[in-house]
C-alpha positions as CSV (number, residue, x, y, z in Angstrom):
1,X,16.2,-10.9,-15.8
2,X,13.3,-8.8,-15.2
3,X,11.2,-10.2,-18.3
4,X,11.9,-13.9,-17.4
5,X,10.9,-13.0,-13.9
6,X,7.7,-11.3,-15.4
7,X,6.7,-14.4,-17.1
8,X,7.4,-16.7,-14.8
9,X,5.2,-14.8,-12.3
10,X,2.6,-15.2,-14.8
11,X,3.1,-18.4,-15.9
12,X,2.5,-19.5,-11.5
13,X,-0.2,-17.7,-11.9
14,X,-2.0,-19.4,-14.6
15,X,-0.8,-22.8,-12.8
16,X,-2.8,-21.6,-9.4
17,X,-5.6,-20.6,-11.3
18,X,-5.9,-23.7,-13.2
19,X,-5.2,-25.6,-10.2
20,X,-7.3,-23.5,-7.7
21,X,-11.2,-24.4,-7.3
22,X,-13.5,-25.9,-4.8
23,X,-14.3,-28.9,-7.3
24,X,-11.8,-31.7,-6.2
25,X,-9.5,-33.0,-10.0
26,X,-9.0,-35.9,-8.4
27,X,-12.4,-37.1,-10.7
28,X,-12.6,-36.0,-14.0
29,X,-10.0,-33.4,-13.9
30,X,-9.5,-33.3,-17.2
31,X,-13.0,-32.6,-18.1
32,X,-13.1,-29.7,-15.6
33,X,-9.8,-27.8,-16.5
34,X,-11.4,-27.9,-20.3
35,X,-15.0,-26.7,-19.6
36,X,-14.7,-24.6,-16.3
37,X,-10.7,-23.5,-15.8
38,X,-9.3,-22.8,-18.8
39,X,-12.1,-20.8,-20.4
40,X,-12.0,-18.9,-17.0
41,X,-8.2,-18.5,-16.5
42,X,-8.4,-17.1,-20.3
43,X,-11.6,-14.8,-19.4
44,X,-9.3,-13.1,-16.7
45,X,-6.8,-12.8,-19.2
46,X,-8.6,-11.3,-22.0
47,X,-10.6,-8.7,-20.2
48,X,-7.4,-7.6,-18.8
49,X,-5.6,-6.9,-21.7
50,X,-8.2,-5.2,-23.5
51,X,-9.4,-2.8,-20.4
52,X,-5.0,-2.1,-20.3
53,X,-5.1,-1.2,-24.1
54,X,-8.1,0.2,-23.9
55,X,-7.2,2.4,-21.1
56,X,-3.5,3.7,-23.0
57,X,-5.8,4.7,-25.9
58,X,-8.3,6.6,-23.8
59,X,-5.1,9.1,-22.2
60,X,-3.8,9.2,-25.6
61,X,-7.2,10.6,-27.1
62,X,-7.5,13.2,-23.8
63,X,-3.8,13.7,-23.0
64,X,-4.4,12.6,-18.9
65,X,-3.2,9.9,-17.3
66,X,-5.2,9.7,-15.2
67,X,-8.2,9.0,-17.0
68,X,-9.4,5.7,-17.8
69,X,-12.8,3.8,-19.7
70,X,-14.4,3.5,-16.2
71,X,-14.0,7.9,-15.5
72,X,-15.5,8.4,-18.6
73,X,-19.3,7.1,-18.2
74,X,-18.4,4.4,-21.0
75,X,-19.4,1.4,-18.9
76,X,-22.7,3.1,-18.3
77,X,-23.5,4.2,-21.4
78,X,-22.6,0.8,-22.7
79,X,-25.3,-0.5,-19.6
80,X,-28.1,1.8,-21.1
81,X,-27.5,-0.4,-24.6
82,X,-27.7,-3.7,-23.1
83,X,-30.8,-2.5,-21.3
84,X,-32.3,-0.7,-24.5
85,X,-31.7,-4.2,-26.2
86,X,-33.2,-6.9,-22.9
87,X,-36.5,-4.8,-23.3
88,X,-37.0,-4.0,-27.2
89,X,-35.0,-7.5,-28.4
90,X,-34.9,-9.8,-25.4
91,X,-33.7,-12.9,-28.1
92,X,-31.1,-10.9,-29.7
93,X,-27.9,-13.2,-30.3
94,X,-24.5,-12.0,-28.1
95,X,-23.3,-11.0,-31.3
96,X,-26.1,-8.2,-31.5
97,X,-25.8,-7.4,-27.6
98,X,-22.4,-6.6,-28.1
99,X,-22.4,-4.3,-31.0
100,X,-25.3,-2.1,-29.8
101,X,-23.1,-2.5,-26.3
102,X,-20.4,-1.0,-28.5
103,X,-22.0,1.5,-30.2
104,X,-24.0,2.9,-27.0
105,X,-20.6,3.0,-25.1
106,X,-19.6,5.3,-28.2
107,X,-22.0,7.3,-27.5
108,X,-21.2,7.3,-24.1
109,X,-17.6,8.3,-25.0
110,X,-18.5,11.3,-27.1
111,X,-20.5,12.5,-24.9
112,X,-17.9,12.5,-22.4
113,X,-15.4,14.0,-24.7
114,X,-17.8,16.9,-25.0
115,X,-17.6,17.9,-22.0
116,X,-13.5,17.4,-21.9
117,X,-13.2,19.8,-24.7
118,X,-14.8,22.3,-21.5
119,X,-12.7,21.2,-18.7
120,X,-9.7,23.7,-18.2
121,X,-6.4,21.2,-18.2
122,X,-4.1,23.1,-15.7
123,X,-5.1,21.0,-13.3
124,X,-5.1,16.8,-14.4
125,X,-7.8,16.0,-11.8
126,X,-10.5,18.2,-12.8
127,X,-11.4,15.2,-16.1
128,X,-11.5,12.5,-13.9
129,X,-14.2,14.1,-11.9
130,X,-15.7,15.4,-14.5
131,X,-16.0,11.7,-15.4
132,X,-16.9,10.0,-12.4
133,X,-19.9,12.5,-12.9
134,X,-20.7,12.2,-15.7
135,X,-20.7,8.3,-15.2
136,X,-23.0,8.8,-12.1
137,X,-25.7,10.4,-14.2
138,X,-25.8,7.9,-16.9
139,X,-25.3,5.3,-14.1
140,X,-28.2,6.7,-11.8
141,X,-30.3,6.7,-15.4
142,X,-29.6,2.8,-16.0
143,X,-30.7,2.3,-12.5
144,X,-34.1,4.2,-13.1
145,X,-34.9,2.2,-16.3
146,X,-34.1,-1.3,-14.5
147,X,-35.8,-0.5,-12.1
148,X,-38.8,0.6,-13.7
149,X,-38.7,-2.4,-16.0
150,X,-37.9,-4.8,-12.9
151,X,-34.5,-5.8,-14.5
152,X,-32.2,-4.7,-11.7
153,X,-30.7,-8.6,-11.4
154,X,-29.3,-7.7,-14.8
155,X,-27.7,-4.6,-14.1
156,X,-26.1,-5.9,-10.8
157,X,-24.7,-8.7,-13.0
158,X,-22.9,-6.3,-15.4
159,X,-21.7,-4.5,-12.6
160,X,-20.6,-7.1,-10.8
161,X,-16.8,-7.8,-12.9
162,X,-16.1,-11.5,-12.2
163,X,-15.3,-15.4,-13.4
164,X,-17.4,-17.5,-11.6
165,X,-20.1,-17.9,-14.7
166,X,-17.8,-17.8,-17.3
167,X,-17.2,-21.5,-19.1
168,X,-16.7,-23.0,-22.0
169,X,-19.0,-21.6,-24.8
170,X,-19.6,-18.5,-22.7
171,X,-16.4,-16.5,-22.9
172,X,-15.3,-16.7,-26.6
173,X,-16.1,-13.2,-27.8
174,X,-13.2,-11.9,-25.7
175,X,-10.3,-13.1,-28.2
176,X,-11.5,-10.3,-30.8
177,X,-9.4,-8.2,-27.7
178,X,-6.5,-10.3,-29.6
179,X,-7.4,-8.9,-33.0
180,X,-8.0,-5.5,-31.6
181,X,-4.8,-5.6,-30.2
182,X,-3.1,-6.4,-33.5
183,X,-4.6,-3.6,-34.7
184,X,-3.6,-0.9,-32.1
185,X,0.1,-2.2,-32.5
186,X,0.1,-1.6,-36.3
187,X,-1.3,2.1,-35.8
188,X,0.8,2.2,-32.4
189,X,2.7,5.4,-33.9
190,X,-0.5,7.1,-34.6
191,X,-2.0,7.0,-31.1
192,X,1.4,8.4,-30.0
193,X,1.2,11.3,-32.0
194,X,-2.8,11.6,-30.9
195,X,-1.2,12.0,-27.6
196,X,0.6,15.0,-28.5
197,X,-3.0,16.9,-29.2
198,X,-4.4,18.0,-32.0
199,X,-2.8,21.1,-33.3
200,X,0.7,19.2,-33.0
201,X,-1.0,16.2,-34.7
202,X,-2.0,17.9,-37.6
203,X,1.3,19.8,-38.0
204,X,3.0,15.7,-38.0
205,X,0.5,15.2,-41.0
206,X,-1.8,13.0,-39.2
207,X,-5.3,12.4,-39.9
208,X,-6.8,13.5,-36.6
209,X,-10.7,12.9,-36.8
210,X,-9.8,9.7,-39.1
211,X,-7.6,8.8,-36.1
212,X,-9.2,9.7,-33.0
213,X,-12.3,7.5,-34.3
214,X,-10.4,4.6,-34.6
215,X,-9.3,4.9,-31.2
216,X,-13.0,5.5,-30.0
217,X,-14.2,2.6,-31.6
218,X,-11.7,0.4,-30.4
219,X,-12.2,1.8,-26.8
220,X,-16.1,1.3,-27.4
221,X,-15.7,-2.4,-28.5
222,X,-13.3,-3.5,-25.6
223,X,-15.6,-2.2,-22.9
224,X,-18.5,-4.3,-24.6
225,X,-16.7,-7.1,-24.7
226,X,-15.5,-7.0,-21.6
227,X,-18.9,-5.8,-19.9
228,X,-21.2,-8.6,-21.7
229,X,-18.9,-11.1,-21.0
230,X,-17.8,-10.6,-17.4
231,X,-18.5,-7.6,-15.8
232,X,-17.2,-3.9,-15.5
233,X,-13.6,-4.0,-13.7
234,X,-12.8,-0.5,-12.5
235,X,-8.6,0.8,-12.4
236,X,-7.5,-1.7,-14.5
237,X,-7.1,0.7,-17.9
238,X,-5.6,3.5,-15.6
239,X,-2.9,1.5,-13.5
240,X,-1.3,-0.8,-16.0
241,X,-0.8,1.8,-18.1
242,X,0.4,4.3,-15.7
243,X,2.8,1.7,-14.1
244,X,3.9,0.3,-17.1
245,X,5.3,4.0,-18.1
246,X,7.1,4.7,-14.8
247,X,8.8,1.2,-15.3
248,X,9.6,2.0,-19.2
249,X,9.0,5.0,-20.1
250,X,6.4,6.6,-22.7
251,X,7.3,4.1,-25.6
252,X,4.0,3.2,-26.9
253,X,5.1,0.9,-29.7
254,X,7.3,-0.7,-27.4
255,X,5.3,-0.9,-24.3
256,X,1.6,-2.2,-26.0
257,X,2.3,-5.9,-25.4
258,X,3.9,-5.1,-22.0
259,X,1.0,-3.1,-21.1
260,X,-1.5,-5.8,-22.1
261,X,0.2,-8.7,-20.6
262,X,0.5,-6.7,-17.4
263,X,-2.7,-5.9,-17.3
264,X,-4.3,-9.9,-18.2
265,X,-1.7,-10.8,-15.1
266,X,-2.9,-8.2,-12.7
267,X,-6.5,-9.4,-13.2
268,X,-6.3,-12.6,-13.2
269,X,-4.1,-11.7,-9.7
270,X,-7.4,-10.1,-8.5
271,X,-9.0,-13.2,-9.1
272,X,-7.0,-15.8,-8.2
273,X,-6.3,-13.5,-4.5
274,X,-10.6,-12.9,-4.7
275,X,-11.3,-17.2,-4.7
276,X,-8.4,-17.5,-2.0
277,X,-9.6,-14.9,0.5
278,X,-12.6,-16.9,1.9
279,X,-11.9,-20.3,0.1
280,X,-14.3,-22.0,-0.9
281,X,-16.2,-19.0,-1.2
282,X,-15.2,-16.3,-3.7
283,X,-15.0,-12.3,-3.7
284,X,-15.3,-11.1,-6.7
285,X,-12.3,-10.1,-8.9
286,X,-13.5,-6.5,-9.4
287,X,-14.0,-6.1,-6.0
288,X,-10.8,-7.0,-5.3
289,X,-9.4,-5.0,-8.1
290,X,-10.9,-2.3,-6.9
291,X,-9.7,-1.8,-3.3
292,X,-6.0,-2.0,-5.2
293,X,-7.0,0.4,-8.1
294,X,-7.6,2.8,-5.5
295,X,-4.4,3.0,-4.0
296,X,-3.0,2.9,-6.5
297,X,-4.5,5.6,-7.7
298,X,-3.7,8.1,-4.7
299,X,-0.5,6.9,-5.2
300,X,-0.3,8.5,-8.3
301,X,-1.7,11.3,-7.5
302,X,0.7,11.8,-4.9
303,X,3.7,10.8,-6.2
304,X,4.3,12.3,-9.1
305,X,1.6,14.7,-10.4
306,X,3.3,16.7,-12.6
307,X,3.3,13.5,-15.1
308,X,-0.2,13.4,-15.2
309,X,-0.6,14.8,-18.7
310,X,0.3,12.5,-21.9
């Protein structure tokens, strides 16, 4: 019963969202579901999953749960791309914006798990503030360059996570998050194992470095994806995840599509609950997001700490 209720929560979802705007359908309706609605309802979708994925392979690689894309500076490493790209190769195709976005967010990454491999683990919430640190410096040092080069209207716009830009034409890169999903589900057992650190990894017979880069890459290319295309959305790779285990358990295999779809519905929530607040006006979906994330992030810190660690 649970499942059917699941999707039929999501399914209303998709309905309000298609339905919701301050455009009348009474003219043209059609027209405006293709161009404007859809593309946007799928946007939501899409960046959800992928941050949701993105955020089980991130605890798997640093055995915490309660570390997610946004703790780990790769956002703002991936901003520092973009920004090294608007001022060298302002005409660069998206294509182009997005791998460097991807491969500076890699950067981002290793440098975070560089300082992981520091951080004592007795204690689960010494990572995540190493990581809201270490995002701060490389987030104070994109605001220094855009400022300097007078390009601060870009850096508020992929800081600001939301759907009001996105149409048709404009959102398409986000269904490699489909193929990258694929992917993550056919090495699903893998990441499971990466979870269990590396000396016990190695012992299983798995390929660690081999394995812990594919992860990183993957993690690197959703948060591009997701950041040219909409916006940086805080919490959403640490509470799907998180809640998704305390409904399921630590299944990985089994719980990946669960995770993702969870994830695409609890953005597109933010969203939907972001244009309703001060209709016809609209709050942004991250902003929303974000005052949610947050609680439920005490929550888990108060709940249940000891199931912190993968």
């Amino acid at each position: 019963m649970r499942p059917f209720l699941c999707i039929a929560a999501l399914v209303a979802l998709v309905a309000l969202s298609l339905a919701l705007g301050a455009a009348s359908l009474s003219q043209d309706g059609g027209w405006l579901i293709w161009v404007s609605r859809l593309p946007r309802t799928a946007a939501a979708l899409l960046a959800g999953a992928g941050l949701a994925l993105a955020g089980v392979v991130v605890q798997q690689v640093v055995q915490n749960r309660l570390v997610e894309p946004s703790l780990t500076g790769t956002p703002e490493a991936a901003m520092l791309g973009l920004l090294a790209v608007t001022l060298i190769a302002p005409g660069m195709a998206v294509a182009g914006k997005m791998l460097v976005a991807a491969a500076a967010a890699l950067a981002g990454m290793l440098g975070f798990l560089a300082l992981a491999d520091r951080v004592p683990r007795q204690d689960p919430m010494l990572l995540p503030i190493v990581g809201l640190i270490y995002g701060g410096i490389l987030g104070a040092t994109a605001t220094w360059f855009a400022w300097s080069a007078d390009l601060m209207q870009y850096l508020g716009t992929w800081r600001l996570g939301e759907f009001s830009g996105v149409v048709q034409g404009r959102y398409e890169w986000l269904w490699a998050v489909a193929a990258l999903a694929a992917l993550l589900y056919v090495v699903a057992d893998r990441i499971t194992i990466l979870g269990l650190g590396e000396t016990q990894a190695r012992s299983l017979g798995l390929n660690y470095g081999r394995t812990r880069a594919l992860g990183l890459v993957v993690v690197s290319t959703l948060t591009a994806l997701v950041l040219v295309t909409v916006g940086v959305f805080p919490f959403v790779g640490l509470v799907a995840p998180n809640l998704i285990s305390r409904w399921r358990g630590d299944n990985l295999r089994a719980n990946l599509g669960v995770t993702a779809l969870f994830g695409a519905a609890l953005v597109l929530a933010a969203d939907v609950l972001g244009r309703l607040i001060r209709y016809p006006y609209e709050i942004p979906a991250a902003t929303v997001f974000a005052v949610f994330g947050a609680g439920v992030f005490l929550w888990l810190l108060h709940a249940r700490p000891g199931r912190a660690h993968g």
